[in-house]
Short mmCIF file of C-alpha atoms in Angstrom, two decimals:
data_model
loop_
_atom_site.label_atom_id
_atom_site.label_comp_id
_atom_site.label_asym_id
_atom_site.label_seq_id
_atom_site.Cartn_x
_atom_site.Cartn_y
_atom_site.Cartn_z
CA MET A 1 -39.18 2.52 8.33
CA ARG A 2 -38.89 -0.85 9.98
CA THR A 3 -37.81 -1.25 13.56
CA PHE A 4 -34.44 -2.64 14.64
CA SER A 5 -36.11 -5.92 15.63
CA ALA A 6 -37.47 -6.37 12.11
CA ALA A 7 -34.02 -5.72 10.72
CA LEU A 8 -32.58 -8.31 13.09
CA LEU A 9 -35.12 -10.91 11.96
CA GLN A 10 -34.22 -10.25 8.34
CA ALA A 11 -30.51 -10.52 9.12
CA ALA A 12 -31.09 -13.80 10.92
CA ALA A 13 -33.01 -15.18 7.93
CA ALA A 14 -30.29 -14.05 5.55
CA ASN A 15 -27.66 -15.60 7.76
CA ALA A 16 -29.53 -18.88 7.86
CA GLY A 17 -29.39 -18.98 4.09
CA ALA A 18 -25.67 -18.30 4.23
CA SER A 19 -24.81 -20.98 6.72
CA ALA A 20 -23.56 -23.30 4.03
CA THR A 21 -20.09 -22.62 2.76
CA PRO A 22 -20.18 -20.65 -0.51
CA ARG A 23 -19.35 -22.60 -3.64
CA PHE A 24 -15.77 -21.43 -3.92
CA GLY A 25 -13.18 -23.46 -5.76
CA THR A 26 -15.30 -24.35 -8.81
CA PRO A 27 -14.56 -22.52 -12.09
CA ASP A 28 -17.37 -20.22 -13.18
CA PRO A 29 -17.75 -18.91 -16.77
CA VAL A 30 -18.96 -15.48 -15.63
CA ALA A 31 -16.06 -15.02 -13.23
CA ILE A 32 -13.58 -16.15 -15.86
CA ALA A 33 -15.13 -13.70 -18.34
CA PHE A 34 -14.68 -10.76 -15.93
CA PHE A 35 -11.06 -11.76 -15.33
CA GLY A 36 -10.47 -12.08 -19.06
CA ILE A 37 -11.95 -8.64 -19.77
CA PHE A 38 -9.74 -6.99 -17.17
CA ILE A 39 -6.60 -8.77 -18.35
CA ALA A 40 -7.39 -7.79 -21.96
CA ILE A 41 -7.89 -4.13 -21.01
CA THR A 42 -4.68 -3.93 -19.00
CA LEU A 43 -2.63 -5.72 -21.64
CA GLY A 44 -3.98 -3.24 -24.18
CA ILE A 45 -2.88 -0.39 -21.91
CA THR A 46 0.54 -1.99 -21.55
CA TRP A 47 0.94 -2.36 -25.34
CA TRP A 48 -0.04 1.30 -25.80
CA ALA A 49 2.34 2.46 -23.05
CA ALA A 50 5.22 0.28 -24.29
CA ARG A 51 5.26 2.23 -27.56
CA ARG A 52 5.84 5.43 -25.57
CA THR A 53 8.34 4.13 -23.01
CA ARG A 54 11.81 4.66 -24.44
CA THR A 55 13.79 6.54 -21.77
CA ALA A 56 14.37 6.28 -18.04
CA GLU A 57 12.16 9.33 -17.48
CA HIS A 58 9.27 7.65 -19.27
CA PHE A 59 9.87 4.36 -17.43
CA TYR A 60 10.05 5.93 -13.94
CA ALA A 61 7.87 9.04 -14.28
CA ALA A 62 5.67 8.61 -17.40
CA GLY A 63 7.46 11.55 -18.98
CA ARG A 64 5.93 13.82 -16.29
CA SER A 65 2.83 14.00 -18.50
CA VAL A 66 0.18 12.80 -16.02
CA THR A 67 -2.45 15.40 -15.06
CA ALA A 68 -3.47 16.17 -11.47
CA GLY A 69 -6.82 14.42 -11.90
CA GLN A 70 -5.26 11.33 -13.44
CA ASN A 71 -2.60 11.18 -10.75
CA GLY A 72 -5.24 11.62 -8.04
CA PHE A 73 -7.07 8.52 -9.26
CA ALA A 74 -3.76 6.67 -9.69
CA LEU A 75 -2.67 7.60 -6.15
CA ALA A 76 -6.00 6.35 -4.82
CA GLY A 77 -5.57 3.18 -6.86
CA ASP A 78 -2.05 2.67 -5.51
CA TYR A 79 -3.26 3.13 -1.94
CA MET A 80 -6.52 1.13 -2.05
CA SER A 81 -4.69 -2.17 -2.06
CA ALA A 82 -5.67 -5.73 -1.24
CA ALA A 83 -5.17 -4.79 2.40
CA SER A 84 -7.88 -2.15 2.06
CA PHE A 85 -10.47 -4.15 0.16
CA LEU A 86 -9.86 -7.71 1.35
CA GLY A 87 -7.92 -7.23 4.58
CA ILE A 88 -9.95 -4.53 6.33
CA ALA A 89 -13.28 -6.14 5.42
CA GLY A 90 -11.89 -9.41 6.80
CA LEU A 91 -10.62 -7.86 10.02
CA VAL A 92 -13.89 -6.03 10.68
CA SER A 93 -15.96 -9.13 9.88
CA THR A 94 -14.00 -11.28 12.34
CA SER A 95 -13.03 -8.81 15.09
CA GLY A 96 -15.51 -5.92 14.79
CA PHE A 97 -14.70 -2.35 15.76
CA ASP A 98 -10.93 -2.80 16.08
CA GLY A 99 -10.58 -3.61 12.39
CA LEU A 100 -11.57 -0.02 11.63
CA ILE A 101 -8.30 1.30 13.10
CA TYR A 102 -6.77 0.46 9.73
CA SER A 103 -9.39 2.50 7.84
CA THR A 104 -8.91 5.62 9.95
CA GLY A 105 -5.15 5.18 10.34
CA TRP A 106 -4.50 4.92 6.61
CA LEU A 107 -6.76 7.89 5.83
CA VAL A 108 -5.33 10.40 8.33
CA GLY A 109 -1.85 10.01 6.87
CA TRP A 110 -2.85 11.93 3.75
CA PRO A 111 -2.96 15.45 5.26
CA ILE A 112 0.71 14.93 6.21
CA VAL A 113 1.48 14.05 2.60
CA LEU A 114 -0.53 17.03 1.33
CA PHE A 115 0.87 19.75 3.59
CA LEU A 116 4.37 18.46 4.35
CA ILE A 117 5.66 16.16 1.63
CA ALA A 118 4.04 16.64 -1.80
CA GLU A 119 5.53 19.99 -2.85
CA PRO A 120 9.13 19.52 -1.60
CA LEU A 121 9.23 16.04 -3.08
CA ARG A 122 8.13 17.15 -6.53
CA ASN A 123 10.45 20.17 -6.59
CA LEU A 124 13.59 18.49 -5.25
CA GLY A 125 13.58 15.01 -6.74
CA ARG A 126 13.62 13.22 -10.08
CA TYR A 127 12.51 9.59 -9.65
CA THR A 128 12.81 8.39 -6.02
CA PHE A 129 12.56 9.88 -2.52
CA ALA A 130 16.31 9.26 -2.14
CA ASP A 131 16.84 12.05 -4.69
CA VAL A 132 15.41 14.46 -2.11
CA VAL A 133 17.44 13.17 0.84
CA ALA A 134 20.62 13.24 -1.27
CA ALA A 135 19.95 16.72 -2.71
CA ARG A 136 22.45 18.43 -0.39
CA LEU A 137 24.21 15.43 1.19
CA ASP A 138 26.80 12.91 0.06
CA PRO A 139 24.71 10.80 -2.34
CA VAL A 140 26.51 7.45 -2.05
CA PRO A 141 25.83 6.51 1.61
CA VAL A 142 22.41 8.21 1.51
CA ARG A 143 21.23 6.26 -1.54
CA ILE A 144 22.51 2.94 -0.21
CA SER A 145 20.66 3.49 3.06
CA ALA A 146 17.53 4.69 1.27
CA ALA A 147 17.51 1.60 -0.97
CA TYR A 148 17.80 -0.59 2.14
CA GLY A 149 14.69 0.95 3.69
CA THR A 150 12.79 1.05 0.40
CA LEU A 151 13.36 -2.61 -0.43
CA ALA A 152 12.46 -3.71 3.12
CA THR A 153 9.17 -1.78 2.91
CA ILE A 154 8.39 -3.18 -0.52
CA ALA A 155 9.09 -6.76 0.62
CA PHE A 156 6.49 -6.61 3.41
CA TYR A 157 3.98 -4.83 1.18
CA LEU A 158 4.47 -7.44 -1.54
CA ILE A 159 3.74 -10.23 0.94
CA ALA A 160 0.26 -8.84 1.59
CA GLN A 161 -0.61 -8.38 -2.07
CA MET A 162 0.64 -11.80 -3.16
CA VAL A 163 -1.11 -13.61 -0.28
CA GLY A 164 -4.37 -11.86 -1.14
CA ALA A 165 -4.02 -12.69 -4.82
CA GLY A 166 -3.17 -16.33 -4.20
CA SER A 167 -6.11 -16.82 -1.84
CA LEU A 168 -8.53 -15.09 -4.20
CA ILE A 169 -7.64 -17.01 -7.36
CA ARG A 170 -7.36 -20.34 -5.53
CA LEU A 171 -10.83 -20.02 -4.04
CA LEU A 172 -12.42 -18.70 -7.20
CA PHE A 173 -10.96 -21.09 -9.77
CA GLY A 174 -9.89 -24.06 -7.67
CA ILE A 175 -6.24 -23.92 -8.77
CA PRO A 176 -3.41 -24.43 -6.25
CA TYR A 177 -2.45 -21.40 -4.16
CA GLU A 178 1.17 -21.53 -5.31
CA THR A 179 0.15 -21.57 -8.98
CA ALA A 180 -2.09 -18.56 -8.39
CA VAL A 181 0.79 -16.61 -6.82
CA ILE A 182 3.02 -17.43 -9.80
CA ILE A 183 0.36 -16.18 -12.24
CA VAL A 184 0.11 -12.84 -10.42
CA GLY A 185 3.90 -12.45 -10.29
CA LEU A 186 4.26 -13.06 -14.03
CA ALA A 187 1.42 -10.66 -14.91
CA MET A 188 2.95 -7.92 -12.74
CA MET A 189 6.33 -8.47 -14.38
CA ALA A 190 4.82 -8.03 -17.85
CA TYR A 191 3.10 -4.74 -16.97
CA VAL A 192 6.22 -3.14 -15.51
CA LEU A 193 8.75 -4.57 -17.95
CA PHE A 194 7.00 -3.28 -21.04
CA GLY A 195 4.79 -0.40 -19.94
CA GLY A 196 6.70 1.24 -17.08
CA MET A 197 5.06 4.06 -15.11
CA LEU A 198 2.67 5.05 -17.90
CA ALA A 199 1.08 1.60 -18.02
CA THR A 200 1.09 1.36 -14.23
CA THR A 201 -0.64 4.75 -13.94
CA TRP A 202 -3.49 3.84 -16.27
CA VAL A 203 -3.91 0.38 -14.77
CA GLN A 204 -4.23 2.16 -11.40
CA ILE A 205 -6.85 4.55 -12.78
CA VAL A 206 -8.94 1.71 -14.23
CA LYS A 207 -8.58 -0.24 -11.00
CA ALA A 208 -9.60 2.77 -8.84
CA VAL A 209 -12.79 3.30 -10.84
CA LEU A 210 -13.66 -0.42 -10.72
CA LEU A 211 -12.90 -0.70 -7.01
CA LEU A 212 -14.93 2.36 -6.00
CA GLY A 213 -17.83 1.21 -8.17
CA GLY A 214 -17.71 -2.38 -6.94
CA ALA A 215 -17.43 -1.42 -3.28
CA ALA A 216 -20.27 1.10 -3.62
CA LEU A 217 -22.54 -1.48 -5.24
CA LEU A 218 -21.71 -4.10 -2.61
CA ALA A 219 -22.24 -1.63 0.25
CA THR A 220 -25.58 -0.60 -1.29
CA LEU A 221 -26.73 -4.24 -1.42
CA VAL A 222 -25.76 -4.69 2.23
CA LEU A 223 -27.60 -1.58 3.38
CA ALA A 224 -30.65 -2.58 1.32
CA ARG A 225 -31.03 -5.55 3.69
CA PHE A 226 -31.47 -3.05 6.54
CA ASP A 227 -33.63 -0.40 4.84
CA PHE A 228 -30.48 1.71 4.31
CA ASP A 229 -30.15 2.25 8.06
CA PRO A 230 -26.55 1.62 9.22
CA ARG A 231 -27.76 1.57 12.84
CA ALA A 232 -29.80 -1.54 12.07
CA LEU A 233 -26.71 -3.21 10.63
CA PHE A 234 -24.64 -2.46 13.74
CA ALA A 235 -27.50 -3.54 16.01
CA ALA A 236 -27.70 -6.84 14.13
CA ALA A 237 -23.97 -7.38 14.60
CA ALA A 238 -24.28 -6.71 18.35
CA ALA A 239 -27.31 -9.02 18.65
CA GLN A 240 -25.55 -11.92 16.92
CA HIS A 241 -22.04 -11.57 18.33
CA GLY A 242 -22.38 -9.46 21.48
CA GLU A 243 -21.83 -5.81 22.25
CA ARG A 244 -18.06 -6.38 22.24
CA VAL A 245 -17.96 -6.19 18.41
CA LEU A 246 -18.90 -2.50 18.67
CA SER A 247 -16.22 -1.75 21.25
CA PRO A 248 -12.40 -1.66 21.06
CA GLY A 249 -10.26 -4.40 22.52
CA SER A 250 -11.04 -7.57 20.58
CA LEU A 251 -8.13 -7.19 18.13
CA VAL A 252 -5.84 -4.61 19.79
CA SER A 253 -6.25 -4.90 23.55
CA ASN A 254 -3.00 -3.19 24.55
CA PRO A 255 -3.37 0.63 24.34
CA PHE A 256 0.33 0.97 23.46
CA ASP A 257 -0.25 -1.42 20.55
CA ALA A 258 -3.13 0.74 19.35
CA VAL A 259 -1.04 3.93 19.49
CA SER A 260 1.90 2.21 17.81
CA LEU A 261 -0.26 0.89 14.98
CA GLY A 262 -1.86 4.31 14.52
CA LEU A 263 1.54 6.03 14.27
CA ALA A 264 2.73 3.47 11.72
CA LEU A 265 -0.33 3.91 9.52
CA MET A 266 -0.29 7.71 9.77
CA PHE A 267 3.39 8.44 9.19
CA GLY A 268 4.05 5.40 7.03
CA THR A 269 1.92 6.89 4.27
CA ALA A 270 4.46 9.69 3.88
CA GLY A 271 7.29 7.16 3.57
CA LEU A 272 5.87 4.61 1.12
CA PRO A 273 8.23 4.50 -1.88
CA HIS A 274 5.58 3.61 -4.47
CA ILE A 275 3.35 6.48 -3.28
CA LEU A 276 6.18 9.04 -3.16
CA MET A 277 7.27 8.04 -6.65
CA ARG A 278 3.92 9.11 -8.08
CA PHE A 279 4.65 12.79 -7.40
CA TYR A 280 7.28 12.79 -10.14
CA THR A 281 4.73 11.89 -12.83
CA VAL A 282 3.01 15.32 -12.75
CA PRO A 283 4.45 18.47 -14.38
CA ASP A 284 4.77 20.67 -11.28
CA ALA A 285 4.26 20.98 -7.52
CA GLY A 286 0.80 22.52 -7.90
CA ALA A 287 -0.39 19.45 -9.76
CA ALA A 288 1.16 17.26 -7.05
CA ARG A 289 -0.87 19.04 -4.35
CA ARG A 290 -4.09 18.85 -6.35
CA SER A 291 -3.58 15.15 -7.01
CA VAL A 292 -3.20 14.47 -3.27
CA PHE A 293 -6.39 16.43 -2.56
CA ILE A 294 -8.33 14.36 -5.11
CA ALA A 295 -6.84 11.09 -3.85
CA THR A 296 -7.74 11.93 -0.24
CA GLY A 297 -11.41 12.41 -1.16
CA LEU A 298 -11.57 9.16 -3.10
CA ILE A 299 -9.78 7.18 -0.40
CA GLY A 300 -11.95 8.66 2.37
CA LEU A 301 -15.10 7.66 0.49
CA PHE A 302 -13.79 4.14 0.03
CA TYR A 303 -12.84 3.66 3.69
CA LEU A 304 -16.33 4.74 4.77
CA MET A 305 -17.65 1.83 2.72
CA THR A 306 -15.32 -0.66 4.45
CA PHE A 307 -17.36 -0.11 7.66
CA VAL A 308 -20.44 -1.42 5.87
CA LEU A 309 -18.67 -4.26 4.07
CA GLY A 310 -17.01 -5.59 7.23
CA PHE A 311 -20.07 -5.53 9.46
CA GLY A 312 -22.23 -6.75 6.57
CA ALA A 313 -20.01 -9.83 6.21
CA MET A 314 -20.07 -10.34 9.99
CA VAL A 315 -23.88 -10.40 10.08
CA LEU A 316 -24.76 -12.06 6.78
CA VAL A 317 -21.88 -14.50 6.27
CA THR A 318 -20.62 -14.90 9.90
CA PRO A 319 -16.99 -15.04 11.10
CA GLU A 320 -17.08 -18.83 11.42
CA VAL A 321 -17.91 -19.37 7.75
CA ILE A 322 -15.39 -16.73 6.67
CA LYS A 323 -12.57 -18.34 8.65
CA SER A 324 -13.50 -21.80 7.38
CA ILE A 325 -12.71 -20.60 3.86
CA ASP A 326 -9.62 -18.50 4.66
CA ALA A 327 -7.96 -18.39 8.08
CA GLY A 328 -6.88 -14.78 7.63
CA GLY A 329 -10.42 -13.63 6.83
CA ASN A 330 -9.35 -12.15 3.50
CA MET A 331 -12.27 -13.60 1.52
CA ALA A 332 -15.02 -11.84 3.52
CA ALA A 333 -15.85 -9.33 0.75
CA PRO A 334 -15.99 -11.90 -2.10
CA MET A 335 -18.11 -14.23 0.06
CA LEU A 336 -20.48 -11.36 0.84
CA ALA A 337 -20.70 -10.59 -2.88
CA GLU A 338 -21.72 -14.16 -3.72
CA LEU A 339 -24.32 -14.18 -0.97
CA LEU A 340 -25.93 -10.93 -2.13
CA GLY A 341 -25.47 -11.10 -5.90
CA GLY A 342 -24.73 -14.68 -6.85
CA ARG A 343 -21.82 -16.09 -8.82
CA ALA A 344 -21.95 -13.32 -11.42
CA PHE A 345 -21.46 -10.61 -8.80
CA LEU A 346 -18.78 -12.71 -7.12
CA GLY A 347 -16.97 -12.86 -10.45
CA PHE A 348 -17.12 -9.09 -10.80
CA ILE A 349 -15.93 -8.41 -7.23
CA ALA A 350 -13.18 -11.01 -7.56
CA ALA A 351 -12.02 -9.39 -10.80
CA VAL A 352 -12.01 -5.99 -9.04
CA ALA A 353 -9.97 -7.43 -6.17
CA PHE A 354 -7.58 -9.02 -8.66
CA ALA A 355 -7.24 -5.67 -10.45
CA THR A 356 -6.52 -4.07 -7.08
CA ILE A 357 -3.74 -6.50 -6.29
CA LEU A 358 -2.17 -6.49 -9.72
CA ALA A 359 -2.03 -2.71 -9.95
CA VAL A 360 -0.48 -2.28 -6.50
CA VAL A 361 2.05 -5.03 -7.09
CA ALA A 362 3.06 -3.32 -10.35
CA GLY A 363 3.59 -0.02 -8.51
CA LEU A 364 5.65 -1.73 -5.83
CA ALA A 365 7.81 -3.50 -8.42
CA LEU A 366 8.39 -0.23 -10.24
CA SER A 367 9.53 1.58 -7.06
CA GLY A 368 11.78 -1.34 -6.16
CA ALA A 369 13.29 -1.36 -9.64
CA ALA A 370 13.91 2.39 -9.34
CA ALA A 371 15.70 1.91 -6.01
CA ILE A 372 17.98 -0.73 -7.51
CA SER A 373 18.66 0.83 -10.92
CA HIS A 374 18.54 4.58 -10.17
CA ASP A 375 19.69 4.79 -6.55
CA LEU A 376 22.16 1.90 -6.46
CA TRP A 377 23.36 1.19 -9.99
CA SER A 378 23.39 4.59 -11.68
CA SER A 379 24.05 6.84 -8.68
CA VAL A 380 26.34 4.64 -6.57
CA ILE A 381 28.02 2.09 -8.83
CA ARG A 382 28.22 4.33 -11.92
CA ARG A 383 28.64 7.53 -9.82
CA GLY A 384 25.88 9.31 -11.73
CA HIS A 385 27.24 8.50 -15.20
CA PRO A 386 25.60 5.32 -16.54
CA ARG A 387 26.06 4.29 -20.15
CA PRO A 388 23.24 5.25 -22.56
CA GLY A 389 20.23 3.00 -22.00
CA GLU A 390 21.97 1.10 -19.20
CA GLU A 391 19.76 2.35 -16.36
CA LEU A 392 16.61 1.24 -18.17
CA ARG A 393 18.06 -2.23 -18.80
CA VAL A 394 19.03 -2.61 -15.14
CA ALA A 395 15.54 -1.47 -14.09
CA ARG A 396 13.94 -4.16 -16.23
CA LEU A 397 16.31 -6.83 -14.92
CA ALA A 398 15.52 -5.68 -11.35
CA THR A 399 11.81 -6.04 -12.16
CA ILE A 400 12.32 -9.71 -13.05
CA VAL A 401 14.22 -10.32 -9.80
CA LEU A 402 11.52 -8.55 -7.75
CA ALA A 403 8.81 -10.64 -9.41
CA LEU A 404 10.61 -13.83 -8.36
CA VAL A 405 11.04 -12.48 -4.82
CA ALA A 406 7.35 -11.56 -4.68
CA ILE A 407 6.36 -15.08 -5.72
CA ALA A 408 8.63 -16.63 -3.07
CA LEU A 409 7.29 -14.33 -0.32
CA GLY A 410 3.68 -14.98 -1.32
CA VAL A 411 4.19 -18.73 -1.02
CA ALA A 412 6.09 -18.46 2.28
CA PHE A 413 3.45 -16.34 4.06
CA LYS A 414 0.35 -18.25 2.98
CA GLY A 415 -2.62 -17.69 5.33
CA GLN A 416 -1.60 -14.36 6.90
CA ASN A 417 -4.11 -11.49 7.08
CA VAL A 418 -3.10 -8.99 4.44
CA ALA A 419 -4.10 -5.82 6.33
CA PHE A 420 -1.94 -6.84 9.26
CA MET A 421 1.06 -7.51 7.01
CA VAL A 422 0.71 -4.10 5.37
CA GLY A 423 0.62 -2.54 8.85
CA LEU A 424 4.15 -3.87 9.36
CA ALA A 425 5.23 -2.45 5.99
CA PHE A 426 3.93 0.93 7.11
CA ALA A 427 5.99 0.65 10.31
CA ILE A 428 9.15 0.22 8.22
CA ALA A 429 8.25 3.13 5.92
CA ALA A 430 7.45 5.37 8.91
CA SER A 431 10.75 4.55 10.61
CA ALA A 432 13.14 4.14 7.68
CA ASN A 433 12.05 6.79 5.18
CA PHE A 434 9.87 9.44 6.82
CA PRO A 435 12.30 10.72 9.53
CA ALA A 436 15.24 11.06 7.12
CA LEU A 437 13.01 12.79 4.55
CA VAL A 438 11.73 15.34 7.07
CA LEU A 439 15.14 15.99 8.63
CA SER A 440 16.98 16.43 5.34
CA VAL A 441 14.41 18.87 3.95
CA PHE A 442 13.45 20.93 6.99
CA TRP A 443 16.47 20.85 9.35
CA ARG A 444 19.53 22.76 8.17
CA ARG A 445 21.94 20.90 10.46
CA THR A 446 21.17 17.44 9.13
CA SER A 447 24.41 15.79 8.04
CA THR A 448 25.12 12.90 5.71
CA ALA A 449 26.02 10.69 8.67
CA GLY A 450 22.84 11.71 10.49
CA ALA A 451 20.48 10.96 7.58
CA THR A 452 22.25 7.67 6.84
CA ALA A 453 22.18 6.58 10.47
CA SER A 454 18.49 7.48 10.76
CA MET A 455 17.55 5.28 7.79
CA VAL A 456 19.77 2.34 8.76
CA VAL A 457 18.76 2.36 12.43
CA GLY A 458 15.07 2.91 11.61
CA THR A 459 14.98 0.03 9.13
CA THR A 460 17.08 -2.40 11.16
CA ALA A 461 15.35 -1.70 14.48
CA THR A 462 11.92 -2.17 12.90
CA LEU A 463 12.88 -5.47 11.26
CA VAL A 464 14.47 -6.79 14.46
CA LEU A 465 11.53 -5.80 16.66
CA ILE A 466 9.05 -7.31 14.19
CA VAL A 467 10.92 -10.62 14.44
CA LEU A 468 10.89 -10.37 18.26
CA SER A 469 7.22 -9.29 18.44
CA PRO A 470 4.13 -11.42 19.14
CA ALA A 471 3.28 -11.17 15.43
CA VAL A 472 6.16 -13.51 14.62
CA GLN A 473 7.04 -15.24 17.88
CA VAL A 474 3.47 -16.14 18.91
CA ASP A 475 1.29 -15.95 15.78
CA LEU A 476 3.78 -17.34 13.27
CA LEU A 477 6.18 -19.49 15.32
CA HIS A 478 3.55 -20.44 17.95
CA LYS A 479 5.76 -19.72 20.94
CA SER A 480 4.21 -19.03 24.32
CA ALA A 481 5.55 -15.47 24.64
CA ALA A 482 7.44 -12.79 22.70
CA ILE A 483 10.58 -10.89 23.66
CA PHE A 484 9.18 -7.54 22.45
CA PRO A 485 5.63 -6.87 23.71
CA LEU A 486 4.17 -4.77 20.85
CA LYS A 487 2.87 -6.29 17.63
CA ASN A 488 3.75 -3.13 15.71
CA PRO A 489 7.05 -1.47 16.74
CA ALA A 490 6.42 2.03 15.33
CA LEU A 491 5.93 3.59 18.78
CA VAL A 492 9.59 2.78 19.50
CA THR A 493 11.23 2.90 16.09
CA ILE A 494 9.89 6.25 14.75
CA PRO A 495 11.22 8.28 17.72
CA LEU A 496 14.41 6.20 17.63
CA ALA A 497 14.99 7.06 13.94
CA PHE A 498 14.38 10.78 14.55
CA LEU A 499 16.60 10.80 17.65
CA THR A 500 19.39 8.93 15.86
CA GLY A 501 19.34 11.38 12.95
CA ILE A 502 19.43 14.41 15.26
CA VAL A 503 22.14 13.14 17.63
CA VAL A 504 24.44 11.86 14.87
CA SER A 505 24.00 15.10 12.90
CA LEU A 506 24.96 17.16 15.96
CA LEU A 507 28.03 14.97 16.54
CA THR A 508 29.11 15.09 12.86
CA PRO A 509 28.46 18.67 11.64
CA ASP A 510 28.65 19.15 7.88
CA ARG A 511 29.28 22.78 6.96
CA SER A 512 28.99 22.30 3.18
CA SER A 513 25.62 20.61 3.65
CA MET A 514 24.39 23.52 5.76
CA GLU A 515 25.50 25.98 3.10
CA ARG A 516 23.64 24.07 0.39
CA HIS A 517 20.46 24.12 2.46
CA ALA A 518 19.65 27.70 1.42
CA ALA A 519 19.70 26.73 -2.25
CA LEU A 520 17.63 23.69 -1.37
CA GLU A 521 14.96 25.89 0.25
CA THR A 522 14.80 28.09 -2.84
CA ARG A 523 14.32 25.12 -5.14
CA MET A 524 11.79 23.57 -2.76
CA LEU A 525 9.65 26.72 -2.87
CA LEU A 526 10.12 27.79 -6.48
CA GLY A 527 10.40 24.43 -8.16
CA GLU A 528 13.70 25.01 -9.91
CA GLN A 529 14.90 21.69 -11.24
CA PRO A 530 18.49 20.44 -10.86
#
């Protein structure tokens, strides 16, 4: 095996060949062909699913007909978003070791989902996580508060996906960024409007297979440059950019920021509405647990590959070239693909990234539509008695509105790193949804006022502190200092949401809710449906 010095010489030669900016922005027949194939496959899936989507249960939960294996791949597909593929590779390629906090943070949240959330959620709910929180509480205030937190989470998550999609299509085909965002929004709307959860599930499965295969091939090509020795790759990165790229502190220098980000990524997983919604697609709680186990393995394998992709782009493409193409660093992986495999491989990787974005956006739109139509319209406005077919019509109308919102947000946040934006979405999910979910299921004394206050305070506090943080005040508004010192507020807002729920519940005891808790525990364990 060659020595480290030989590997460094090879990396330097490769980098010299990559010094020119890749030929982005010019239409390529191969790339267009890959995009066309994917669009054709997913539209075929949507047509097939549309013929089977006739009721609200089919639209929201695919008729509960998805197997554990299928749902495991779909969960992995839902989770391996543009932030994972484009954002983490970009962060690692431009900041080194610190970018990996997103890989580990997102992965370690899954044991919490497996052991704490999956079974109670499947046994107690129907379509949304608010069904679980409202199982023994007054449903009206609970569902309004849950929809508030859900829609706030979805908004931030949508920003990341739309920014990634716009950047990708603009650089690959040379069309304006805004036009690219509109194309993605319209495609997402078509998938959800006509195919519902069944189409979204199978688009996620196809996307997960493509993403794992594409990332594995790209990582293999990177390691081949270093005789399949990851140590040589890391040594090359340190030789070119200094030892600091292998040490923490370049991206997250404040230890409280690091802890806060880690908490958001870990607990936010158990509060993401589009992830929680997937547990209703399987027939029982056992299948829900098995699907999480499968998803965890697939996601863990993928995040191991992001180490190689990020440092490979740092060494072979260089941070300067990456930032010259996209300020947020989101095009590191596609640029690496063109360098190692030419325009044909770039077309394949770009199509995979596009599939990633489109599938996640569809899942987000579906969970947002469920919050509006099921939690707000049917359960609050219609008091649980909607007219026949009305809930499905409202869900489809909500999908159109969400598509327009997604397009507007994508245009407004042009140039932001997508992994960072998703980190903020996780902070909202961890503060707005996770505490209320845990308290309502596992603490007998939780009251309606306590659960409602926890969700409202968690959501509002997170949004306010994000606005006051350096992420907005310094990075976005270019002010000299921020009022709130942490970029991610989860370290403050998660304990605040838990504390609010506990204190308010103790001050407003609800005897009927406590009495219903015993029946809730029985259903949670045995899976008896309401």
